[in-house]
């Protein structure tokens, strides 16, 4: 695991709207991701820049958005030994964008939760904080 620090608070840590680039394994076309990740620490916290870096590293190369989403949730839960993790990913897939009218606006949304984020109140707090209307191309 990357560098961690002792946790002072058992509160939700969110790294929101990380942009990352990947490749759709079906069509080998680019995907632009907007990724928000969160976890609630037990003993260790991960630096914010490390969270962004983790997102970018895992997004790279041909892989399914669903796999990316679940792997991020898994790492932030199991490797970090947190109380729980949540991941929300919007993917702008060039293979979809190339398919004509309206489709260029379509984004694939995936999410995954582990641990305490399985509780509805915690999950809703996370989603309320990361899901915002689109104002940019992504
Ligand atoms: Zn595709």
CSV table of C-alpha atoms and ligand atoms in Angstrom, one decimal:
chain,number,residue,atom,x,y,z
A,1,UNK,CA,0.0,0.0,0.0
A,2,UNK,CA,1.1,3.6,-0.7
A,3,UNK,CA,2.1,5.9,2.1
A,4,UNK,CA,-0.4,6.2,4.9
A,5,UNK,CA,-0.8,8.3,8.0
A,6,UNK,CA,-2.4,7.7,11.4
A,7,UNK,CA,-6.1,8.6,11.3
A,8,UNK,CA,-7.3,11.3,13.8
A,9,UNK,CA,-11.0,11.2,12.9
A,10,UNK,CA,-13.3,8.4,11.9
A,11,UNK,CA,-15.0,10.6,9.3
A,12,UNK,CA,-15.6,10.2,5.6
A,13,UNK,CA,-12.6,11.1,3.4
A,14,UNK,CA,-13.6,11.9,-0.2
A,15,UNK,CA,-11.6,12.5,-3.2
A,16,UNK,CA,-14.0,13.9,-5.7
A,17,UNK,CA,-14.2,14.2,-9.5
A,18,UNK,CA,-10.8,12.7,-10.4
A,19,UNK,CA,-10.3,12.7,-14.1
A,20,UNK,CA,-8.7,9.6,-15.5
A,21,UNK,CA,-8.2,8.0,-18.9
A,22,UNK,CA,-8.8,4.4,-19.9
A,23,UNK,CA,-9.6,2.2,-22.8
A,24,UNK,CA,-12.7,0.2,-23.5
A,25,UNK,CA,-11.7,-3.5,-23.8
A,26,UNK,CA,-14.5,-4.2,-26.3
A,27,UNK,CA,-13.7,-1.5,-28.9
A,28,UNK,CA,-10.3,-0.4,-27.8
A,29,UNK,CA,-11.4,3.2,-27.8
A,30,UNK,CA,-10.7,5.9,-25.2
A,31,UNK,CA,-12.8,6.4,-22.1
A,32,UNK,CA,-12.7,9.5,-20.0
A,33,UNK,CA,-13.6,8.8,-16.4
A,34,UNK,CA,-14.8,11.0,-13.6
A,35,UNK,CA,-14.1,9.1,-10.4
A,36,UNK,CA,-15.1,9.9,-6.9
A,37,UNK,CA,-13.8,7.7,-4.1
A,38,UNK,CA,-14.4,7.7,-0.4
A,39,UNK,CA,-13.6,5.7,2.7
A,40,UNK,CA,-14.0,6.0,6.4
A,41,UNK,CA,-10.6,5.2,8.1
A,42,UNK,CA,-10.0,2.8,11.0
A,43,UNK,CA,-6.4,3.5,11.8
A,44,UNK,CA,-4.7,4.7,8.6
A,45,UNK,CA,-5.5,7.4,6.1
A,46,UNK,CA,-4.2,7.7,2.6
A,47,UNK,CA,-3.0,11.0,1.3
A,48,UNK,CA,-5.3,12.8,-1.1
A,49,UNK,CA,-2.8,12.9,-3.9
A,50,UNK,CA,-2.3,9.1,-3.4
A,51,UNK,CA,-6.0,8.6,-3.9
A,52,UNK,CA,-5.9,10.5,-7.2
A,53,UNK,CA,-2.9,8.6,-8.2
A,54,UNK,CA,-4.5,5.2,-7.4
A,55,UNK,CA,-7.5,6.2,-9.5
A,56,UNK,CA,-5.3,7.1,-12.5
A,57,UNK,CA,-3.1,4.0,-12.3
A,58,UNK,CA,-6.0,1.6,-12.1
A,59,UNK,CA,-7.9,3.3,-14.9
A,60,UNK,CA,-5.1,2.9,-17.3
A,61,UNK,CA,-5.1,0.4,-20.1
A,62,UNK,CA,-8.0,-1.7,-21.5
A,63,UNK,CA,-10.4,-2.7,-18.8
A,64,UNK,CA,-14.1,-2.7,-17.9
A,65,UNK,CA,-15.4,0.3,-16.0
A,66,UNK,CA,-17.2,-2.1,-13.7
A,67,UNK,CA,-13.9,-3.8,-12.8
A,68,UNK,CA,-12.2,-0.5,-12.2
A,69,UNK,CA,-15.1,0.5,-9.9
A,70,UNK,CA,-15.0,-2.6,-7.8
A,71,UNK,CA,-11.3,-2.9,-7.6
A,72,UNK,CA,-11.0,0.6,-6.2
A,73,UNK,CA,-13.7,-0.1,-3.6
A,74,UNK,CA,-11.8,-3.3,-2.7
A,75,UNK,CA,-8.4,-1.7,-2.3
A,76,UNK,CA,-9.8,1.2,-0.2
A,77,UNK,CA,-11.6,-1.3,2.0
A,78,UNK,CA,-9.3,-4.3,2.4
A,79,UNK,CA,-5.8,-3.0,1.7
A,80,UNK,CA,-6.4,0.2,3.8
A,81,UNK,CA,-8.4,-1.8,6.4
A,82,UNK,CA,-10.9,1.0,6.5
A,83,UNK,CA,-14.4,0.8,8.0
A,84,UNK,CA,-15.8,1.0,4.5
A,85,UNK,CA,-15.4,2.5,1.0
A,86,UNK,CA,-17.5,3.9,-1.8
A,87,UNK,CA,-16.7,4.5,-5.4
A,88,UNK,CA,-18.8,6.4,-8.0
A,89,UNK,CA,-17.6,6.5,-11.6
A,90,UNK,CA,-19.0,8.2,-14.7
A,91,UNK,CA,-17.5,7.1,-18.0
A,92,UNK,CA,-17.7,9.0,-21.2
A,93,UNK,CA,-17.0,6.2,-23.7
A,94,UNK,CA,-15.9,7.2,-27.2
A,95,UNK,CA,-17.4,4.0,-28.5
A,96,UNK,CA,-20.8,5.3,-27.4
A,97,UNK,CA,-20.1,8.9,-28.4
A,98,UNK,CA,-19.3,7.7,-32.0
A,99,UNK,CA,-22.8,6.2,-32.4
A,100,UNK,CA,-24.8,9.3,-33.4
A,101,UNK,CA,-27.6,11.5,-32.1
A,102,UNK,CA,-27.8,11.9,-28.3
A,103,UNK,CA,-25.4,9.1,-27.6
A,104,UNK,CA,-22.5,11.6,-27.2
A,105,UNK,CA,-24.1,12.8,-24.0
A,106,UNK,CA,-24.5,9.3,-22.6
A,107,UNK,CA,-22.3,8.3,-19.7
A,108,UNK,CA,-22.0,5.0,-18.1
A,109,UNK,CA,-22.5,5.2,-14.3
A,110,UNK,CA,-21.1,2.5,-12.0
A,111,UNK,CA,-20.8,2.4,-8.2
A,112,UNK,CA,-19.6,0.1,-5.6
A,113,UNK,CA,-19.7,0.1,-1.8
A,114,UNK,CA,-18.1,-1.9,1.0
A,115,UNK,CA,-18.3,-2.1,4.7
A,116,UNK,CA,-20.2,0.7,6.5
A,117,UNK,CA,-21.2,2.3,3.2
A,118,UNK,CA,-23.6,-0.6,2.8
A,119,UNK,CA,-25.7,1.3,5.3
A,120,UNK,CA,-28.2,3.5,3.4
A,121,UNK,CA,-27.5,6.7,5.4
A,122,UNK,CA,-23.8,6.5,4.8
A,123,UNK,CA,-24.2,5.7,1.1
A,124,UNK,CA,-26.7,8.6,0.6
A,125,UNK,CA,-24.3,11.0,2.3
A,126,UNK,CA,-21.6,10.0,-0.1
A,127,UNK,CA,-23.8,10.2,-3.2
A,128,UNK,CA,-25.2,13.6,-2.1
A,129,UNK,CA,-21.6,14.9,-2.0
A,130,UNK,CA,-20.3,13.5,-5.2
A,131,UNK,CA,-23.2,13.5,-7.7
A,132,UNK,CA,-23.6,17.0,-9.1
A,133,UNK,CA,-25.1,18.2,-12.4
A,134,UNK,CA,-22.7,18.3,-15.3
A,135,UNK,CA,-21.3,21.6,-16.3
A,136,UNK,CA,-18.4,20.5,-18.4
A,137,UNK,CA,-17.8,18.0,-21.2
A,138,UNK,CA,-17.4,15.3,-18.7
B,1,LIG,ZN1,-16.6,0.2,-26.1
